[in-house]
JSON list of C-alpha atoms in Angstrom, two decimals:
[
{"chain": "B", "resi": 1, "resn": "MET", "atom": "CA", "xyz": [-2.63, -24.93, -14.45]},
{"chain": "B", "resi": 2, "resn": "LEU", "atom": "CA", "xyz": [-5.16, -22.12, -14.07]},
{"chain": "B", "resi": 3, "resn": "PHE", "atom": "CA", "xyz": [-7.17, -24.27, -11.67]},
{"chain": "B", "resi": 4, "resn": "THR", "atom": "CA", "xyz": [-4.06, -24.86, -9.54]},
{"chain": "B", "resi": 5, "resn": "LEU", "atom": "CA", "xyz": [-3.26, -21.14, -9.51]},
{"chain": "B", "resi": 6, "resn": "GLY", "atom": "CA", "xyz": [-6.84, -20.32, -8.53]},
{"chain": "B", "resi": 7, "resn": "VAL", "atom": "CA", "xyz": [-6.91, -22.84, -5.71]},
{"chain": "B", "resi": 8, "resn": "GLY", "atom": "CA", "xyz": [-3.53, -21.63, -4.45]},
{"chain": "B", "resi": 9, "resn": "SER", "atom": "CA", "xyz": [-4.64, -17.99, -4.44]},
{"chain": "B", "resi": 10, "resn": "ALA", "atom": "CA", "xyz": [-7.95, -18.82, -2.75]},
{"chain": "B", "resi": 11, "resn": "THR", "atom": "CA", "xyz": [-6.18, -20.89, -0.09]},
{"chain": "B", "resi": 12, "resn": "SER", "atom": "CA", "xyz": [-3.71, -18.12, 0.77]},
{"chain": "B", "resi": 13, "resn": "LEU", "atom": "CA", "xyz": [-6.40, -15.42, 0.88]},
{"chain": "B", "resi": 14, "resn": "THR", "atom": "CA", "xyz": [-8.75, -17.55, 2.95]},
{"chain": "B", "resi": 15, "resn": "GLY", "atom": "CA", "xyz": [-5.96, -18.56, 5.31]},
{"chain": "B", "resi": 16, "resn": "GLY", "atom": "CA", "xyz": [-5.02, -14.93, 5.85]},
{"chain": "B", "resi": 17, "resn": "LEU", "atom": "CA", "xyz": [-8.61, -13.95, 6.63]},
{"chain": "B", "resi": 18, "resn": "ILE", "atom": "CA", "xyz": [-9.03, -16.88, 9.03]},
{"chain": "B", "resi": 19, "resn": "THR", "atom": "CA", "xyz": [-5.80, -15.98, 10.83]},
{"chain": "B", "resi": 20, "resn": "ILE", "atom": "CA", "xyz": [-6.88, -12.35, 11.26]},
{"chain": "B", "resi": 21, "resn": "ILE", "atom": "CA", "xyz": [-10.22, -13.37, 12.76]},
{"chain": "B", "resi": 22, "resn": "CYS", "atom": "CA", "xyz": [-8.62, -15.94, 15.06]},
{"chain": "B", "resi": 23, "resn": "ASP", "atom": "CA", "xyz": [-6.03, -13.43, 16.27]},
{"chain": "B", "resi": 24, "resn": "GLN", "atom": "CA", "xyz": [-8.69, -10.79, 16.92]},
{"chain": "B", "resi": 25, "resn": "TRP", "atom": "CA", "xyz": [-11.07, -13.15, 18.70]},
{"chain": "B", "resi": 26, "resn": "PRO", "atom": "CA", "xyz": [-8.91, -16.00, 20.10]},
{"chain": "B", "resi": 27, "resn": "HIS", "atom": "CA", "xyz": [-11.80, -17.47, 22.12]},
{"chain": "B", "resi": 28, "resn": "ILE", "atom": "CA", "xyz": [-13.44, -18.68, 18.87]},
{"chain": "B", "resi": 29, "resn": "LYS", "atom": "CA", "xyz": [-12.22, -22.08, 17.73]},
{"chain": "B", "resi": 30, "resn": "ARG", "atom": "CA", "xyz": [-10.30, -22.09, 14.48]},
{"chain": "B", "resi": 31, "resn": "TRP", "atom": "CA", "xyz": [-12.40, -24.79, 12.85]},
{"chain": "B", "resi": 32, "resn": "GLN", "atom": "CA", "xyz": [-15.54, -22.71, 13.48]},
{"chain": "B", "resi": 33, "resn": "VAL", "atom": "CA", "xyz": [-13.98, -19.66, 11.84]},
{"chain": "B", "resi": 34, "resn": "THR", "atom": "CA", "xyz": [-12.79, -21.80, 8.93]},
{"chain": "B", "resi": 35, "resn": "ALA", "atom": "CA", "xyz": [-16.25, -23.28, 8.41]},
{"chain": "B", "resi": 36, "resn": "VAL", "atom": "CA", "xyz": [-17.99, -19.88, 8.46]},
{"chain": "B", "resi": 37, "resn": "VAL", "atom": "CA", "xyz": [-15.46, -18.24, 6.12]},
{"chain": "B", "resi": 38, "resn": "CYS", "atom": "CA", "xyz": [-15.55, -21.11, 3.62]},
{"chain": "B", "resi": 39, "resn": "VAL", "atom": "CA", "xyz": [-19.36, -21.35, 3.58]},
{"chain": "B", "resi": 40, "resn": "ALA", "atom": "CA", "xyz": [-19.74, -17.57, 3.26]},
{"chain": "B", "resi": 41, "resn": "GLY", "atom": "CA", "xyz": [-17.16, -17.45, 0.47]},
{"chain": "B", "resi": 42, "resn": "THR", "atom": "CA", "xyz": [-18.90, -20.26, -1.40]},
{"chain": "B", "resi": 43, "resn": "LEU", "atom": "CA", "xyz": [-22.31, -18.58, -1.15]},
{"chain": "B", "resi": 44, "resn": "ILE", "atom": "CA", "xyz": [-20.95, -15.22, -2.28]},
{"chain": "B", "resi": 45, "resn": "GLY", "atom": "CA", "xyz": [-19.03, -16.86, -5.13]},
{"chain": "B", "resi": 46, "resn": "LEU", "atom": "CA", "xyz": [-22.16, -18.47, -6.54]},
{"chain": "B", "resi": 47, "resn": "VAL", "atom": "CA", "xyz": [-22.99, -15.18, -8.25]},
{"chain": "B", "resi": 48, "resn": "TYR", "atom": "CA", "xyz": [-20.02, -15.70, -10.55]},
{"chain": "B", "resi": 49, "resn": "VAL", "atom": "CA", "xyz": [-21.42, -18.95, -12.00]},
{"chain": "B", "resi": 50, "resn": "THR", "atom": "CA", "xyz": [-24.70, -17.34, -13.04]},
{"chain": "B", "resi": 51, "resn": "PRO", "atom": "CA", "xyz": [-25.34, -16.24, -16.66]},
{"chain": "B", "resi": 52, "resn": "GLY", "atom": "CA", "xyz": [-24.11, -12.74, -15.77]},
{"chain": "B", "resi": 53, "resn": "GLY", "atom": "CA", "xyz": [-21.28, -14.01, -13.64]},
{"chain": "B", "resi": 54, "resn": "GLN", "atom": "CA", "xyz": [-18.48, -13.06, -16.03]},
{"chain": "B", "resi": 55, "resn": "PHE", "atom": "CA", "xyz": [-19.89, -9.53, -16.20]},
{"chain": "B", "resi": 56, "resn": "MET", "atom": "CA", "xyz": [-19.81, -9.27, -12.39]},
{"chain": "B", "resi": 57, "resn": "LEU", "atom": "CA", "xyz": [-16.36, -10.87, -12.22]},
{"chain": "B", "resi": 58, "resn": "THR", "atom": "CA", "xyz": [-14.92, -8.28, -14.62]},
{"chain": "B", "resi": 59, "resn": "LEU", "atom": "CA", "xyz": [-16.48, -5.45, -12.65]},
{"chain": "B", "resi": 60, "resn": "VAL", "atom": "CA", "xyz": [-15.32, -6.68, -9.24]},
{"chain": "B", "resi": 61, "resn": "ASP", "atom": "CA", "xyz": [-11.87, -7.60, -10.53]},
{"chain": "B", "resi": 62, "resn": "TYR", "atom": "CA", "xyz": [-11.35, -4.13, -12.02]},
{"chain": "B", "resi": 63, "resn": "PHE", "atom": "CA", "xyz": [-12.67, -2.02, -9.14]},
{"chain": "B", "resi": 64, "resn": "GLY", "atom": "CA", "xyz": [-12.35, -4.33, -6.16]},
{"chain": "B", "resi": 65, "resn": "ALA", "atom": "CA", "xyz": [-9.02, -6.01, -6.90]},
{"chain": "B", "resi": 66, "resn": "ASN", "atom": "CA", "xyz": [-6.61, -4.21, -9.21]},
{"chain": "B", "resi": 67, "resn": "PHE", "atom": "CA", "xyz": [-6.79, -0.63, -7.93]},
{"chain": "B", "resi": 68, "resn": "VAL", "atom": "CA", "xyz": [-7.43, -1.53, -4.29]},
{"chain": "B", "resi": 69, "resn": "ILE", "atom": "CA", "xyz": [-4.62, -4.10, -4.19]},
{"chain": "B", "resi": 70, "resn": "TYR", "atom": "CA", "xyz": [-2.11, -1.62, -5.59]},
{"chain": "B", "resi": 71, "resn": "VAL", "atom": "CA", "xyz": [-3.07, 1.00, -3.00]},
{"chain": "B", "resi": 72, "resn": "MET", "atom": "CA", "xyz": [-3.12, -1.43, -0.07]},
{"chain": "B", "resi": 73, "resn": "ALA", "atom": "CA", "xyz": [0.11, -3.15, -1.06]},
{"chain": "B", "resi": 74, "resn": "THR", "atom": "CA", "xyz": [1.95, 0.15, -1.56]},
{"chain": "B", "resi": 75, "resn": "LEU", "atom": "CA", "xyz": [0.86, 1.49, 1.84]},
{"chain": "B", "resi": 76, "resn": "GLU", "atom": "CA", "xyz": [1.58, -1.83, 3.52]},
{"chain": "B", "resi": 77, "resn": "VAL", "atom": "CA", "xyz": [5.14, -2.07, 2.19]},
{"chain": "B", "resi": 78, "resn": "ALA", "atom": "CA", "xyz": [5.80, 1.61, 2.92]},
{"chain": "B", "resi": 79, "resn": "GLY", "atom": "CA", "xyz": [4.39, 1.24, 6.43]},
{"chain": "B", "resi": 80, "resn": "VAL", "atom": "CA", "xyz": [6.55, -1.78, 7.22]},
{"chain": "B", "resi": 81, "resn": "ALA", "atom": "CA", "xyz": [9.74, -0.40, 5.67]},
{"chain": "B", "resi": 82, "resn": "TRP", "atom": "CA", "xyz": [9.48, 3.28, 6.59]},
{"chain": "B", "resi": 83, "resn": "CYS", "atom": "CA", "xyz": [7.25, 3.44, 9.68]},
{"chain": "B", "resi": 84, "resn": "TYR", "atom": "CA", "xyz": [7.91, 0.20, 11.57]},
{"chain": "B", "resi": 85, "resn": "GLY", "atom": "CA", "xyz": [11.46, 0.17, 10.30]},
{"chain": "B", "resi": 86, "resn": "LEU", "atom": "CA", "xyz": [13.23, -2.04, 7.81]},
{"chain": "B", "resi": 87, "resn": "SER", "atom": "CA", "xyz": [15.88, -3.05, 10.34]},
{"chain": "B", "resi": 88, "resn": "LYS", "atom": "CA", "xyz": [13.21, -4.10, 12.88]},
{"chain": "B", "resi": 89, "resn": "PHE", "atom": "CA", "xyz": [11.32, -6.03, 10.21]},
{"chain": "B", "resi": 90, "resn": "CYS", "atom": "CA", "xyz": [14.45, -7.88, 9.09]},
{"chain": "B", "resi": 91, "resn": "GLY", "atom": "CA", "xyz": [15.31, -8.55, 12.73]},
{"chain": "B", "resi": 92, "resn": "ASP", "atom": "CA", "xyz": [11.88, -10.11, 13.27]},
{"chain": "B", "resi": 93, "resn": "ILE", "atom": "CA", "xyz": [12.35, -12.36, 10.23]},
{"chain": "B", "resi": 94, "resn": "GLU", "atom": "CA", "xyz": [15.80, -13.40, 11.44]},
{"chain": "B", "resi": 95, "resn": "PHE", "atom": "CA", "xyz": [14.34, -14.19, 14.87]},
{"chain": "B", "resi": 96, "resn": "MET", "atom": "CA", "xyz": [11.48, -16.28, 13.46]},
{"chain": "B", "resi": 97, "resn": "LEU", "atom": "CA", "xyz": [13.34, -18.11, 10.68]},
{"chain": "B", "resi": 98, "resn": "ASN", "atom": "CA", "xyz": [16.91, -17.98, 12.00]},
{"chain": "B", "resi": 99, "resn": "ILE", "atom": "CA", "xyz": [18.25, -16.73, 8.68]},
{"chain": "B", "resi": 100, "resn": "LYS", "atom": "CA", "xyz": [20.22, -13.62, 7.76]},
{"chain": "B", "resi": 101, "resn": "ILE", "atom": "CA", "xyz": [18.44, -11.16, 5.46]},
{"chain": "B", "resi": 102, "resn": "GLY", "atom": "CA", "xyz": [20.68, -10.03, 2.63]},
{"chain": "B", "resi": 103, "resn": "LEU", "atom": "CA", "xyz": [21.11, -6.54, 1.24]},
{"chain": "B", "resi": 104, "resn": "TYR", "atom": "CA", "xyz": [19.14, -7.47, -1.89]},
{"chain": "B", "resi": 105, "resn": "TRP", "atom": "CA", "xyz": [15.90, -8.04, 0.04]},
{"chain": "B", "resi": 106, "resn": "LYS", "atom": "CA", "xyz": [16.38, -4.92, 2.14]},
{"chain": "B", "resi": 107, "resn": "PHE", "atom": "CA", "xyz": [16.84, -2.83, -1.00]},
{"chain": "B", "resi": 108, "resn": "CYS", "atom": "CA", "xyz": [13.77, -4.38, -2.64]},
{"chain": "B", "resi": 109, "resn": "TRP", "atom": "CA", "xyz": [11.50, -3.95, 0.40]},
{"chain": "B", "resi": 110, "resn": "GLY", "atom": "CA", "xyz": [12.75, -0.46, 1.16]},
{"chain": "B", "resi": 111, "resn": "PHE", "atom": "CA", "xyz": [12.85, 1.09, -2.32]},
{"chain": "B", "resi": 112, "resn": "VAL", "atom": "CA", "xyz": [12.11, -1.10, -5.34]},
{"chain": "B", "resi": 113, "resn": "VAL", "atom": "CA", "xyz": [8.73, -2.47, -4.26]},
{"chain": "B", "resi": 114, "resn": "PRO", "atom": "CA", "xyz": [7.16, 0.79, -2.93]},
{"chain": "B", "resi": 115, "resn": "ILE", "atom": "CA", "xyz": [8.38, 2.84, -5.89]},
{"chain": "B", "resi": 116, "resn": "GLY", "atom": "CA", "xyz": [7.47, 0.11, -8.37]},
{"chain": "B", "resi": 117, "resn": "LEU", "atom": "CA", "xyz": [3.95, -0.34, -7.03]},
{"chain": "B", "resi": 118, "resn": "THR", "atom": "CA", "xyz": [3.38, 3.42, -6.99]},
{"chain": "B", "resi": 119, "resn": "SER", "atom": "CA", "xyz": [4.55, 3.69, -10.60]},
{"chain": "B", "resi": 120, "resn": "ILE", "atom": "CA", "xyz": [2.27, 0.84, -11.69]},
{"chain": "B", "resi": 121, "resn": "LEU", "atom": "CA", "xyz": [-0.67, 2.44, -9.87]},
{"chain": "B", "resi": 122, "resn": "PHE", "atom": "CA", "xyz": [-0.26, 5.81, -11.59]},
{"chain": "B", "resi": 123, "resn": "TYR", "atom": "CA", "xyz": [0.40, 4.17, -14.95]},
{"chain": "B", "resi": 124, "resn": "SER", "atom": "CA", "xyz": [-2.80, 2.10, -14.69]},
{"chain": "B", "resi": 125, "resn": "LEU", "atom": "CA", "xyz": [-4.80, 5.22, -13.78]},
{"chain": "B", "resi": 126, "resn": "ILE", "atom": "CA", "xyz": [-3.36, 7.27, -16.65]},
{"chain": "B", "resi": 127, "resn": "THR", "atom": "CA", "xyz": [-3.84, 4.55, -19.27]},
{"chain": "B", "resi": 128, "resn": "SER", "atom": "CA", "xyz": [-7.22, 3.32, -18.04]},
{"chain": "B", "resi": 129, "resn": "LYS", "atom": "CA", "xyz": [-10.02, 3.13, -20.63]},
{"chain": "B", "resi": 130, "resn": "GLN", "atom": "CA", "xyz": [-13.75, 2.59, -20.60]},
{"chain": "B", "resi": 131, "resn": "LEU", "atom": "CA", "xyz": [-14.46, -0.75, -18.95]},
{"chain": "B", "resi": 132, "resn": "GLN", "atom": "CA", "xyz": [-15.86, -3.29, -21.38]},
{"chain": "B", "resi": 133, "resn": "HIS", "atom": "CA", "xyz": [-16.96, -6.90, -21.48]},
{"chain": "B", "resi": 134, "resn": "ASN", "atom": "CA", "xyz": [-16.97, -8.71, -24.81]},
{"chain": "B", "resi": 135, "resn": "GLY", "atom": "CA", "xyz": [-16.79, -5.34, -26.60]},
{"chain": "B", "resi": 136, "resn": "THR", "atom": "CA", "xyz": [-19.77, -3.88, -24.72]},
{"chain": "B", "resi": 137, "resn": "ASP", "atom": "CA", "xyz": [-19.34, -0.86, -22.45]},
{"chain": "B", "resi": 138, "resn": "PHE", "atom": "CA", "xyz": [-20.46, -1.24, -18.86]},
{"chain": "B", "resi": 139, "resn": "PRO", "atom": "CA", "xyz": [-23.50, 0.89, -17.99]},
{"chain": "B", "resi": 140, "resn": "VAL", "atom": "CA", "xyz": [-23.10, 4.00, -15.87]},
{"chain": "B", "resi": 141, "resn": "ALA", "atom": "CA", "xyz": [-24.82, 2.30, -12.92]},
{"chain": "B", "resi": 142, "resn": "ALA", "atom": "CA", "xyz": [-22.23, -0.46, -12.96]},
{"chain": "B", "resi": 143, "resn": "ILE", "atom": "CA", "xyz": [-19.36, 2.04, -13.07]},
{"chain": "B", "resi": 144, "resn": "VAL", "atom": "CA", "xyz": [-20.86, 3.97, -10.15]},
{"chain": "B", "resi": 145, "resn": "ALA", "atom": "CA", "xyz": [-21.27, 0.73, -8.20]},
{"chain": "B", "resi": 146, "resn": "GLY", "atom": "CA", "xyz": [-17.66, -0.18, -8.97]},
{"chain": "B", "resi": 147, "resn": "TRP", "atom": "CA", "xyz": [-16.26, 3.14, -7.75]},
{"chain": "B", "resi": 148, "resn": "THR", "atom": "CA", "xyz": [-18.47, 2.86, -4.67]},
{"chain": "B", "resi": 149, "resn": "LEU", "atom": "CA", "xyz": [-16.90, -0.53, -3.95]},
{"chain": "B", "resi": 150, "resn": "THR", "atom": "CA", "xyz": [-13.45, 0.96, -4.38]},
{"chain": "B", "resi": 151, "resn": "GLY", "atom": "CA", "xyz": [-14.32, 3.92, -2.17]},
{"chain": "B", "resi": 152, "resn": "ILE", "atom": "CA", "xyz": [-15.56, 1.69, 0.63]},
{"chain": "B", "resi": 153, "resn": "ALA", "atom": "CA", "xyz": [-12.40, -0.44, 0.51]},
{"chain": "B", "resi": 154, "resn": "VAL", "atom": "CA", "xyz": [-9.98, 2.50, 0.37]},
{"chain": "B", "resi": 155, "resn": "SER", "atom": "CA", "xyz": [-11.91, 4.49, 3.03]},
{"chain": "B", "resi": 156, "resn": "LEU", "atom": "CA", "xyz": [-10.97, 1.85, 5.59]},
{"chain": "B", "resi": 157, "resn": "ILE", "atom": "CA", "xyz": [-7.41, 3.24, 5.54]},
{"chain": "B", "resi": 158, "resn": "PRO", "atom": "CA", "xyz": [-8.20, 6.75, 6.85]},
{"chain": "B", "resi": 159, "resn": "ILE", "atom": "CA", "xyz": [-10.96, 5.39, 9.15]},
{"chain": "B", "resi": 160, "resn": "CYS", "atom": "CA", "xyz": [-8.58, 2.95, 10.82]},
{"chain": "B", "resi": 161, "resn": "ALA", "atom": "CA", "xyz": [-5.86, 5.61, 10.95]},
{"chain": "B", "resi": 162, "resn": "LEU", "atom": "CA", "xyz": [-8.17, 8.10, 12.68]},
{"chain": "B", "resi": 163, "resn": "HIS", "atom": "CA", "xyz": [-9.34, 5.41, 15.11]},
{"chain": "B", "resi": 164, "resn": "THR", "atom": "CA", "xyz": [-5.74, 4.52, 15.96]},
{"chain": "B", "resi": 165, "resn": "ILE", "atom": "CA", "xyz": [-4.80, 8.17, 16.54]},
{"chain": "B", "resi": 166, "resn": "TYR", "atom": "CA", "xyz": [-7.94, 8.80, 18.62]},
{"chain": "B", "resi": 167, "resn": "THR", "atom": "CA", "xyz": [-7.35, 5.81, 20.90]},
{"chain": "B", "resi": 168, "resn": "ARG", "atom": "CA", "xyz": [-3.72, 6.63, 21.71]},
{"chain": "B", "resi": 169, "resn": "LYS", "atom": "CA", "xyz": [-3.02, 7.62, 25.32]},
{"chain": "B", "resi": 170, "resn": "SER", "atom": "CA", "xyz": [-0.81, 10.65, 24.62]},
{"chain": "B", "resi": 171, "resn": "SER", "atom": "CA", "xyz": [-2.17, 14.10, 25.42]},
{"chain": "B", "resi": 172, "resn": "GLY", "atom": "CA", "xyz": [-1.54, 16.27, 22.36]},
{"chain": "B", "resi": 173, "resn": "LEU", "atom": "CA", "xyz": [-2.53, 15.62, 18.77]},
{"chain": "B", "resi": 174, "resn": "LEU", "atom": "CA", "xyz": [1.04, 15.48, 17.48]},
{"chain": "B", "resi": 175, "resn": "GLU", "atom": "CA", "xyz": [1.99, 13.09, 20.28]},
{"chain": "B", "resi": 176, "resn": "LYS", "atom": "CA", "xyz": [-0.98, 10.87, 19.41]},
{"chain": "B", "resi": 177, "resn": "ILE", "atom": "CA", "xyz": [0.06, 10.81, 15.75]},
{"chain": "B", "resi": 178, "resn": "ARG", "atom": "CA", "xyz": [3.65, 10.02, 16.69]},
{"chain": "B", "resi": 179, "resn": "GLU", "atom": "CA", "xyz": [2.54, 7.24, 19.05]},
{"chain": "B", "resi": 180, "resn": "SER", "atom": "CA", "xyz": [0.25, 5.74, 16.41]},
{"chain": "B", "resi": 181, "resn": "PHE", "atom": "CA", "xyz": [3.30, 5.09, 14.21]},
{"chain": "B", "resi": 182, "resn": "CYS", "atom": "CA", "xyz": [5.01, 3.08, 16.96]},
{"chain": "B", "resi": 183, "resn": "PRO", "atom": "CA", "xyz": [4.35, -0.55, 17.99]},
{"chain": "B", "resi": 184, "resn": "THR", "atom": "CA", "xyz": [2.14, -1.03, 21.03]},
{"chain": "B", "resi": 185, "resn": "ALA", "atom": "CA", "xyz": [3.23, -2.71, 24.24]},
{"chain": "B", "resi": 186, "resn": "LYS", "atom": "CA", "xyz": [1.44, -5.88, 23.15]},
{"chain": "B", "resi": 187, "resn": "TRP", "atom": "CA", "xyz": [3.52, -6.18, 19.97]},
{"chain": "B", "resi": 188, "resn": "GLY", "atom": "CA", "xyz": [5.66, -9.29, 19.78]},
{"chain": "B", "resi": 189, "resn": "PRO", "atom": "CA", "xyz": [5.44, -13.07, 20.05]},
{"chain": "B", "resi": 190, "resn": "LYS", "atom": "CA", "xyz": [2.47, -14.43, 21.96]},
{"chain": "B", "resi": 191, "resn": "HIS", "atom": "CA", "xyz": [4.44, -17.08, 23.85]},
{"chain": "B", "resi": 192, "resn": "PRO", "atom": "CA", "xyz": [5.99, -15.55, 27.03]},
{"chain": "B", "resi": 193, "resn": "GLN", "atom": "CA", "xyz": [9.39, -17.21, 26.59]},
{"chain": "B", "resi": 194, "resn": "LEU", "atom": "CA", "xyz": [9.63, -16.22, 22.94]},
{"chain": "B", "resi": 195, "resn": "LEU", "atom": "CA", "xyz": [8.53, -12.69, 23.83]},
{"chain": "B", "resi": 196, "resn": "LYS", "atom": "CA", "xyz": [11.32, -12.43, 26.38]},
{"chain": "B", "resi": 197, "resn": "GLU", "atom": "CA", "xyz": [13.93, -13.65, 23.91]},
{"chain": "B", "resi": 198, "resn": "TRP", "atom": "CA", "xyz": [12.58, -11.37, 21.19]},
{"chain": "B", "resi": 199, "resn": "ALA", "atom": "CA", "xyz": [12.66, -8.35, 23.53]},
{"chain": "B", "resi": 200, "resn": "GLN", "atom": "CA", "xyz": [16.30, -9.03, 24.42]},
{"chain": "B", "resi": 201, "resn": "ILE", "atom": "CA", "xyz": [17.28, -9.19, 20.76]},
{"chain": "B", "resi": 202, "resn": "THR", "atom": "CA", "xyz": [15.36, -6.05, 19.76]},
{"chain": "B", "resi": 203, "resn": "GLN", "atom": "CA", "xyz": [16.97, -4.06, 22.55]},
{"chain": "B", "resi": 204, "resn": "LYS", "atom": "CA", "xyz": [20.39, -4.80, 21.08]},
{"chain": "B", "resi": 205, "resn": "GLN", "atom": "CA", "xyz": [19.42, -3.54, 17.63]}
]
């Protein structure tokens, strides 16, 4: 069971990373991206099967997964629901899947999930204790390395935000910030016919 869960999680995470790379650089063949990502992931993962692998796994899981995932997921859901717009998001899903999104999902995406994730994040920070492995406290160097890992991951949010604001074409700062919260002209389906149909539907919303 645990093996199946692990393989399923690894497949979804790897697939997401491969899709991002292929969308950013479409001239690279997908099988090449898949091969590089899988080989790199295997080589990096070898550290976890060493004698100190469980120690490293605990450290990376605590600082590189739990806290970072809560922050990223909260901002992602809030950005989709409150910045892009919940009605636009549901309209995109209805266009892609040809199904009607019910009030339950709208309420969850718009309120329950962002508030719930934020509450879990603050609760985990308030109740956090000294990180241990098999009853042994992690050394200070390991804690510093862990927070450095977290800082690097979380710092990507303001860095990307500043880059987006800086590259907008509006003149004033407030206009740039306002434009950065709106979809670009390239947003939408890649296929021309689907893009035309999607644009007609979104204009009616």
